Coordinates of C-alpha atoms in Angstrom, one line a residue:
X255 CA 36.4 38.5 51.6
X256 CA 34.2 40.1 49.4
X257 CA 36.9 40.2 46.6
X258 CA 36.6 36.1 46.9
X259 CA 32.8 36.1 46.7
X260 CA 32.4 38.2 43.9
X261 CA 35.6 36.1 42.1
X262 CA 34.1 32.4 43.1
X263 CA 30.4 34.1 41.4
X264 CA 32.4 34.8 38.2
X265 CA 34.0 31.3 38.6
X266 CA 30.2 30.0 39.1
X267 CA 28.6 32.1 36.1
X268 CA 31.1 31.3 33.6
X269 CA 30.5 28.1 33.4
X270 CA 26.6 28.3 33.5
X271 CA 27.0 30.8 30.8
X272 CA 29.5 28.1 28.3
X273 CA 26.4 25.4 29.4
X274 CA 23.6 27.5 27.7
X275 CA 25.6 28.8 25.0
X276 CA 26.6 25.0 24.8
X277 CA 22.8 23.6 25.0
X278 CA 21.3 26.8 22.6
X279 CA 24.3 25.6 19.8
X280 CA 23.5 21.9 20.2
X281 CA 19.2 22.7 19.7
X282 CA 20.1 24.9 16.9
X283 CA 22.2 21.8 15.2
X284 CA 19.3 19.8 15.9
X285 CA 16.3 21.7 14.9
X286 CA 17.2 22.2 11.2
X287 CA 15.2 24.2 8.7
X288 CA 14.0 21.0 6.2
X289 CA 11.5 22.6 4.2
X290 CA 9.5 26.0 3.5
X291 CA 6.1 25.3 2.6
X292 CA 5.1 28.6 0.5
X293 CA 6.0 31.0 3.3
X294 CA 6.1 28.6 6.1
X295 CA 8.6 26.9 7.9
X296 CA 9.2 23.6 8.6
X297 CA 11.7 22.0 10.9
X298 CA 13.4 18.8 11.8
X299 CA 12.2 18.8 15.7
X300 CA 8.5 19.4 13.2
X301 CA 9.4 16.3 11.1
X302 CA 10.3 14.3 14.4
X303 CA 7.2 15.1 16.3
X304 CA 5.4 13.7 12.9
X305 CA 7.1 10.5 13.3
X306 CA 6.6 10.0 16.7
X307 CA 2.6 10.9 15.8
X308 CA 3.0 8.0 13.0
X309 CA 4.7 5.7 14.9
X310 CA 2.0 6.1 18.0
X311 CA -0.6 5.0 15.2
X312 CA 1.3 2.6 13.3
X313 CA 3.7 0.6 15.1
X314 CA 5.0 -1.0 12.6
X315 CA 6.8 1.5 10.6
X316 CA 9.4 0.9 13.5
X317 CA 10.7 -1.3 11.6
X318 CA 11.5 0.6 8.5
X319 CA 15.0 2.2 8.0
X320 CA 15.8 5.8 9.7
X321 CA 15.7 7.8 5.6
X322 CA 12.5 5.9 5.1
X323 CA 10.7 7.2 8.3
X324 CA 12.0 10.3 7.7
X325 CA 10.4 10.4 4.1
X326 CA 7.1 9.5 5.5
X327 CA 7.2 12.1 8.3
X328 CA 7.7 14.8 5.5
X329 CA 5.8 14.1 2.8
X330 CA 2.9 13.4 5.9
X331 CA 3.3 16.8 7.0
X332 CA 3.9 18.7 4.0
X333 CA 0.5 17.0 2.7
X334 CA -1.2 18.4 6.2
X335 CA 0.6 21.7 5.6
X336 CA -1.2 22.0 2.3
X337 CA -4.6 21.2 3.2
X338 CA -4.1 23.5 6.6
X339 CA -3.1 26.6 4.3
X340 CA -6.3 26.0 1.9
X341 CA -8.7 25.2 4.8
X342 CA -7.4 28.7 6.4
X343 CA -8.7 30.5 3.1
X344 CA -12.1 30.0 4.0
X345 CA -12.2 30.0 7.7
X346 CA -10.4 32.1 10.5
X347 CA -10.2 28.6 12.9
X348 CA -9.9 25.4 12.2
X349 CA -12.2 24.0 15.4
X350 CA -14.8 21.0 15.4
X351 CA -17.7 20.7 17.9
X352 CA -16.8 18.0 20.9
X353 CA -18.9 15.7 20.5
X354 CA -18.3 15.3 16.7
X355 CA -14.1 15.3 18.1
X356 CA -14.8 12.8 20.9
X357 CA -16.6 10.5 18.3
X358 CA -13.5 10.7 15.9
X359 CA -11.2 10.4 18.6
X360 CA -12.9 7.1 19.7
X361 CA -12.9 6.1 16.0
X362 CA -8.9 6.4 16.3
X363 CA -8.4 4.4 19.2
X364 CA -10.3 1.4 18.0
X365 CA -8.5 0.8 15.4
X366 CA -5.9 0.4 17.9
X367 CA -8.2 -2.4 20.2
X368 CA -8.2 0.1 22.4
X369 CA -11.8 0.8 24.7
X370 CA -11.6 3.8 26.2
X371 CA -10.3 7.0 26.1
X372 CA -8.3 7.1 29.3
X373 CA -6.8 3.8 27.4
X374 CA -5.7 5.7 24.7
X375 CA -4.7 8.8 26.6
X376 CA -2.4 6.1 28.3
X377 CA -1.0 4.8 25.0
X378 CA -0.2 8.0 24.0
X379 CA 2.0 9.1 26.9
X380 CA 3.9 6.2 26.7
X381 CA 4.5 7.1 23.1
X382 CA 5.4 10.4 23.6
X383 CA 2.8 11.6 21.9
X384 CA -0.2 14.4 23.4
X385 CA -3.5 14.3 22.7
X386 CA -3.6 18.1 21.9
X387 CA -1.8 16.6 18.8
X388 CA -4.1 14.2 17.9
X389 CA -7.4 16.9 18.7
X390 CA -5.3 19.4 16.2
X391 CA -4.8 16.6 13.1
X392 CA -8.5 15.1 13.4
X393 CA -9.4 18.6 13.1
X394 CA -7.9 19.6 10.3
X395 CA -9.1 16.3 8.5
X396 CA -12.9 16.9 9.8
X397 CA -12.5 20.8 8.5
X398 CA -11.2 19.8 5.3
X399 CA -13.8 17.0 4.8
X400 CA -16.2 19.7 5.6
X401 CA -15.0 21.9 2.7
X402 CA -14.7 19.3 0.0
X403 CA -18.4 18.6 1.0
X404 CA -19.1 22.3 0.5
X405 CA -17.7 22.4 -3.2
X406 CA -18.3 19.0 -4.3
X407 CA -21.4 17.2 -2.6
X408 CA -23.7 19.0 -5.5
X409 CA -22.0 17.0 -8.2
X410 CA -22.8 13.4 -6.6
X411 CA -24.6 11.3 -8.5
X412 CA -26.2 8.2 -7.0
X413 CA -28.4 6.0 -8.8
X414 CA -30.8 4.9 -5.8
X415 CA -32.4 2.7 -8.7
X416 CA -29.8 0.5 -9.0
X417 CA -28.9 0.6 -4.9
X418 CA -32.5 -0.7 -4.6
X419 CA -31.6 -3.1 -6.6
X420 CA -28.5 -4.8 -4.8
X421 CA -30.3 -4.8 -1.6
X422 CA -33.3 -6.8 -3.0
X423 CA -31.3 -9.3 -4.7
X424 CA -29.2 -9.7 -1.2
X425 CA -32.0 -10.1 0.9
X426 CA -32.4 -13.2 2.7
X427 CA -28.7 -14.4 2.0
X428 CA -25.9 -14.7 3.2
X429 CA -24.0 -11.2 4.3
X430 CA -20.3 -11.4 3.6
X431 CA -18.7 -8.1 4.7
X432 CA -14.8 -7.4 4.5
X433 CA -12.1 -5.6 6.9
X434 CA -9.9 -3.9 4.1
X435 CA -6.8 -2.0 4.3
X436 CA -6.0 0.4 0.9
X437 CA -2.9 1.5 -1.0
X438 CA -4.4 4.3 -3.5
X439 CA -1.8 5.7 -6.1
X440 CA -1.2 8.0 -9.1
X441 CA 0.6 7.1 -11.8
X442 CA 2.1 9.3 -14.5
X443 CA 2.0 7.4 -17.1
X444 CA 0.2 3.7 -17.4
X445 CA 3.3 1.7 -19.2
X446 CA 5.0 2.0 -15.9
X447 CA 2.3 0.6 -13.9
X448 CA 4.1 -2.9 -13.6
X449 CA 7.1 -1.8 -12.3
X450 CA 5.3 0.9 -9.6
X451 CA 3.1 -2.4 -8.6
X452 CA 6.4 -4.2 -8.3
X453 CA 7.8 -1.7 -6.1
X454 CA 4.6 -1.6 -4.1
X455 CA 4.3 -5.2 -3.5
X456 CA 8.1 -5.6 -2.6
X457 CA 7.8 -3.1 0.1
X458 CA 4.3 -4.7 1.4
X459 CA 5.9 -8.4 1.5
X460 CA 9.3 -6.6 2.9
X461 CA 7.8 -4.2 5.8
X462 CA 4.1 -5.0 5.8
X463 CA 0.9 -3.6 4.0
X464 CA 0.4 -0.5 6.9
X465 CA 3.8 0.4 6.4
X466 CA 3.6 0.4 2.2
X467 CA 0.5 2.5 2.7
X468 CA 2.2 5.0 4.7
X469 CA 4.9 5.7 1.9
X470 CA 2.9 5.1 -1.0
X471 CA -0.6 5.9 -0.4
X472 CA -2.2 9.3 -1.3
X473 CA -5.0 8.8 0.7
X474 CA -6.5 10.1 4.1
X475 CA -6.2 6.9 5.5
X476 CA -2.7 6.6 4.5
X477 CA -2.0 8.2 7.9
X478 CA -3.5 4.9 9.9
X479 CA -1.9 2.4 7.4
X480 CA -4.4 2.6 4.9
X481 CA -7.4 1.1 7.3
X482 CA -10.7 1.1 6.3
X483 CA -13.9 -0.1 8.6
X484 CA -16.1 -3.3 8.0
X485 CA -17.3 -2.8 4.2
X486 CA -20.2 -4.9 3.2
X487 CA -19.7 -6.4 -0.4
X488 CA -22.8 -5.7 -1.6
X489 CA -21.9 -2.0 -1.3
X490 CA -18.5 -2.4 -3.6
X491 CA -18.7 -1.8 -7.3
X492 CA -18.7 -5.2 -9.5
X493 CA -14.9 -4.3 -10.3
X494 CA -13.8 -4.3 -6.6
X495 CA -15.8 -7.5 -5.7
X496 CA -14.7 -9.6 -8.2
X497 CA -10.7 -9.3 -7.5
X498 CA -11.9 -9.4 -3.9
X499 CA -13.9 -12.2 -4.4
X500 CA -10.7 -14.9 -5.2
X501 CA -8.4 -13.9 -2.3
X502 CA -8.7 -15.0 1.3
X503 CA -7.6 -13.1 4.4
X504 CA -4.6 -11.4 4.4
X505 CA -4.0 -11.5 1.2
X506 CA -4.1 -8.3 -1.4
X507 CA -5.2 -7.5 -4.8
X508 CA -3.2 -6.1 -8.0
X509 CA -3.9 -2.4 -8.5
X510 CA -7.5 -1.9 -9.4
X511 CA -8.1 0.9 -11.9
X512 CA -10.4 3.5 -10.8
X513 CA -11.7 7.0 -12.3
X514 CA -8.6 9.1 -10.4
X515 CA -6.0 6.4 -9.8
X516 CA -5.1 3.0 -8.9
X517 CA -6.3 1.0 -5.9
X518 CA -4.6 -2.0 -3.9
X519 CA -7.1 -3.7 -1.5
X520 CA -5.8 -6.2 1.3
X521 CA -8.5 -8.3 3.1
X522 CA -7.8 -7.6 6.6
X523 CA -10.6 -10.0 7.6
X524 CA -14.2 -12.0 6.1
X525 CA -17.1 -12.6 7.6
X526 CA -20.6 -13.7 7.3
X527 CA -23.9 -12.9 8.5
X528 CA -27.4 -14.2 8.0
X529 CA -29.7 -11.0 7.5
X530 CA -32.8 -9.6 6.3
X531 CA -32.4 -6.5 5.4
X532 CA -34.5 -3.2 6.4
X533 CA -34.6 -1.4 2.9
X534 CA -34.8 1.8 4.3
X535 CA -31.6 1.7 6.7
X536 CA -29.4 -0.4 4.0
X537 CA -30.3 2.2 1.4
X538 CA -29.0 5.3 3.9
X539 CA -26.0 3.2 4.2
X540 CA -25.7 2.5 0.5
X541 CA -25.9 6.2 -0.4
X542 CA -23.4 7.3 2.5
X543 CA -20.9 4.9 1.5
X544 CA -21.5 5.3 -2.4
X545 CA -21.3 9.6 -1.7
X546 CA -18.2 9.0 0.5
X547 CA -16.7 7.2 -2.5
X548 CA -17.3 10.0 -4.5
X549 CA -16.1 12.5 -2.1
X550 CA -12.8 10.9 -1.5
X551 CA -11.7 11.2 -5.4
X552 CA -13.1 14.7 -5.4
X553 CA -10.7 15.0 -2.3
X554 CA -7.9 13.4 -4.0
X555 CA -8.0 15.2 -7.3
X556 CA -8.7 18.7 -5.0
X557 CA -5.9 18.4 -3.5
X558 CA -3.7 18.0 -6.9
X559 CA -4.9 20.8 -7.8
X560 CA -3.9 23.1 -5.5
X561 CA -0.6 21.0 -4.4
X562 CA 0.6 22.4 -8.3
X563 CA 0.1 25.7 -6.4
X564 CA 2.4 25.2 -3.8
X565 CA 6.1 26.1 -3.6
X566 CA 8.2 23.7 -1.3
X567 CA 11.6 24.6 -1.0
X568 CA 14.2 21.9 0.7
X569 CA 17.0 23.1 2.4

């Protein structure tokens, strides 16, 4: 008898022993090395967790083919890799406080129509997605806004002056404020601006403008398909508001030349106030938006720098 238990264990264990072997072979196959960032690894189950991140925040990029989605998901990470690795130079843990987390955190659900967080924390399970996720990404973005802020926010220049003098000249008119959406790009060499604005725009007419930002855009907000908040025009530069100023909703502009790059608005929505403006408050707004500005190319062209810095190795 005990001959045939010990036998029918073996007949049991051999099997269970083929089914991990089995499983451990088929999650190895899966989770492929894709990339090392300097010293660090990156993976495909790391690339997939990115896209189901993306997707949660942008829906439509469903749409797009499997290669392209996969593109996104790696140049999207490799860019957070990057900042990660510099913002660790300068601090041992990348942590907000939670209040400044929950206010960013309701920022992000939003711009989904979402009003609550138990809302979002809804939307996210049914996307697959955690919020732990979400906590460690607007983290790293808050931290590294932090440390561009720390180098940069001594070289800003605003000319209060002339702020002073867009607010008086708007007062007692008619507000029009825009919802925008922005595609900002580099280009290597200006003669092939045309055919990079061609590409652009076929992808934005093919897949939508949210999508197009995610491939294309080198900015932060590439991440939420290029969405900005409610910008007032009398806050844009005269360049911006005038190719804004012949489009109606929906619609987008031709790349906009800038001091560190090319811009494409699209005109999520218009609208129009009747206000009388407190000086005092419009001015604070003025300057924040006008040192943001600022900020964001410092951002941009901080990053270029140290990107040259970085070896990425595909495998």
């Amino acid at each position: 008898m005990l001959s045939k238990i010990c036998l029918n264990k073996r007949l049991i264990f051999l099997p269970l022993l083929y089914i991990i072997f089995f499983l451990s072979n088929l999650y190895a196959i899966e989770n492929k090395i894709i990339l090392k960032i300097n010293n660090e690894i990156v993976t495909s189950l790391d690339i997939k967790n990115e896209i189901q991140y993306l997707k949660a925040l942008n829906p439509g990029i469903k749409n797009l083919s499997k290669e392209k989605i996969d593109l996104i998901g790696k140049n999207s990470l490799i860019r957070e890799k990057i900042k990660k690795n510099e913002i660790l130079k300068y601090v041992k843990e990348i942590k907000i406080e939670k209040k400044i987390l929950d206010k960013l955190i309701n920022n992000r659900y939003s711009k989904l129509d979402l009003s609550t967080k138990d809302q979002f924390l809804e939307y996210l399970k049914a996307n697959q997605v955690d919020i732990s996720v979400i906590e460690e990404k607007i983290s790293i973005e808050a931290v590294w806004n932090q440390l561009i802020y720390s180098k940069f926010s001594s070289k800003v220049k605003i000319n209060e002056n002339s702020l002073k003098k867009k607010i008086e000249e708007a007062n007692d008119k008619q507000k029009k404020s825009y919802l925008l959406s922005e595609i900002f790009f580099k280009i290597s060499d200006k003669n092939i601006l045309d055919g990079k604005y061609h590409e652009i725009k076929s992808d934005i007419l093919e897949n939508g403008f949210e999508s197009a930002a995610l491939t294309y855009s080198i900015s932060d907000s590439s991440e939420i398909g290029g969405k900005l908040e409610w910008i007032e025009e009398n806050s844009l530069n005269q360049t911006i508001k005038e190719n804004l100023s012949t489009l109606e909703k929906d619609s987008f502009t031709k790349p906009i030349f800038t001091q560190n790059g090319y811009l494409i608005l699209k005109i999520r929505d218009i609208k129009f106030t009747q206000v009388q403006y407190d000086e005092e408050s419009q001015l604070k707004k003025l300057i924040n938006y006008e040192t943001n500005q600022q900020l964001n190319q410092y951002s941009n062209n901080y990053f270029n720098k140290i990107e040259k810095d970085i070896i990425i190795n595909e495998f």
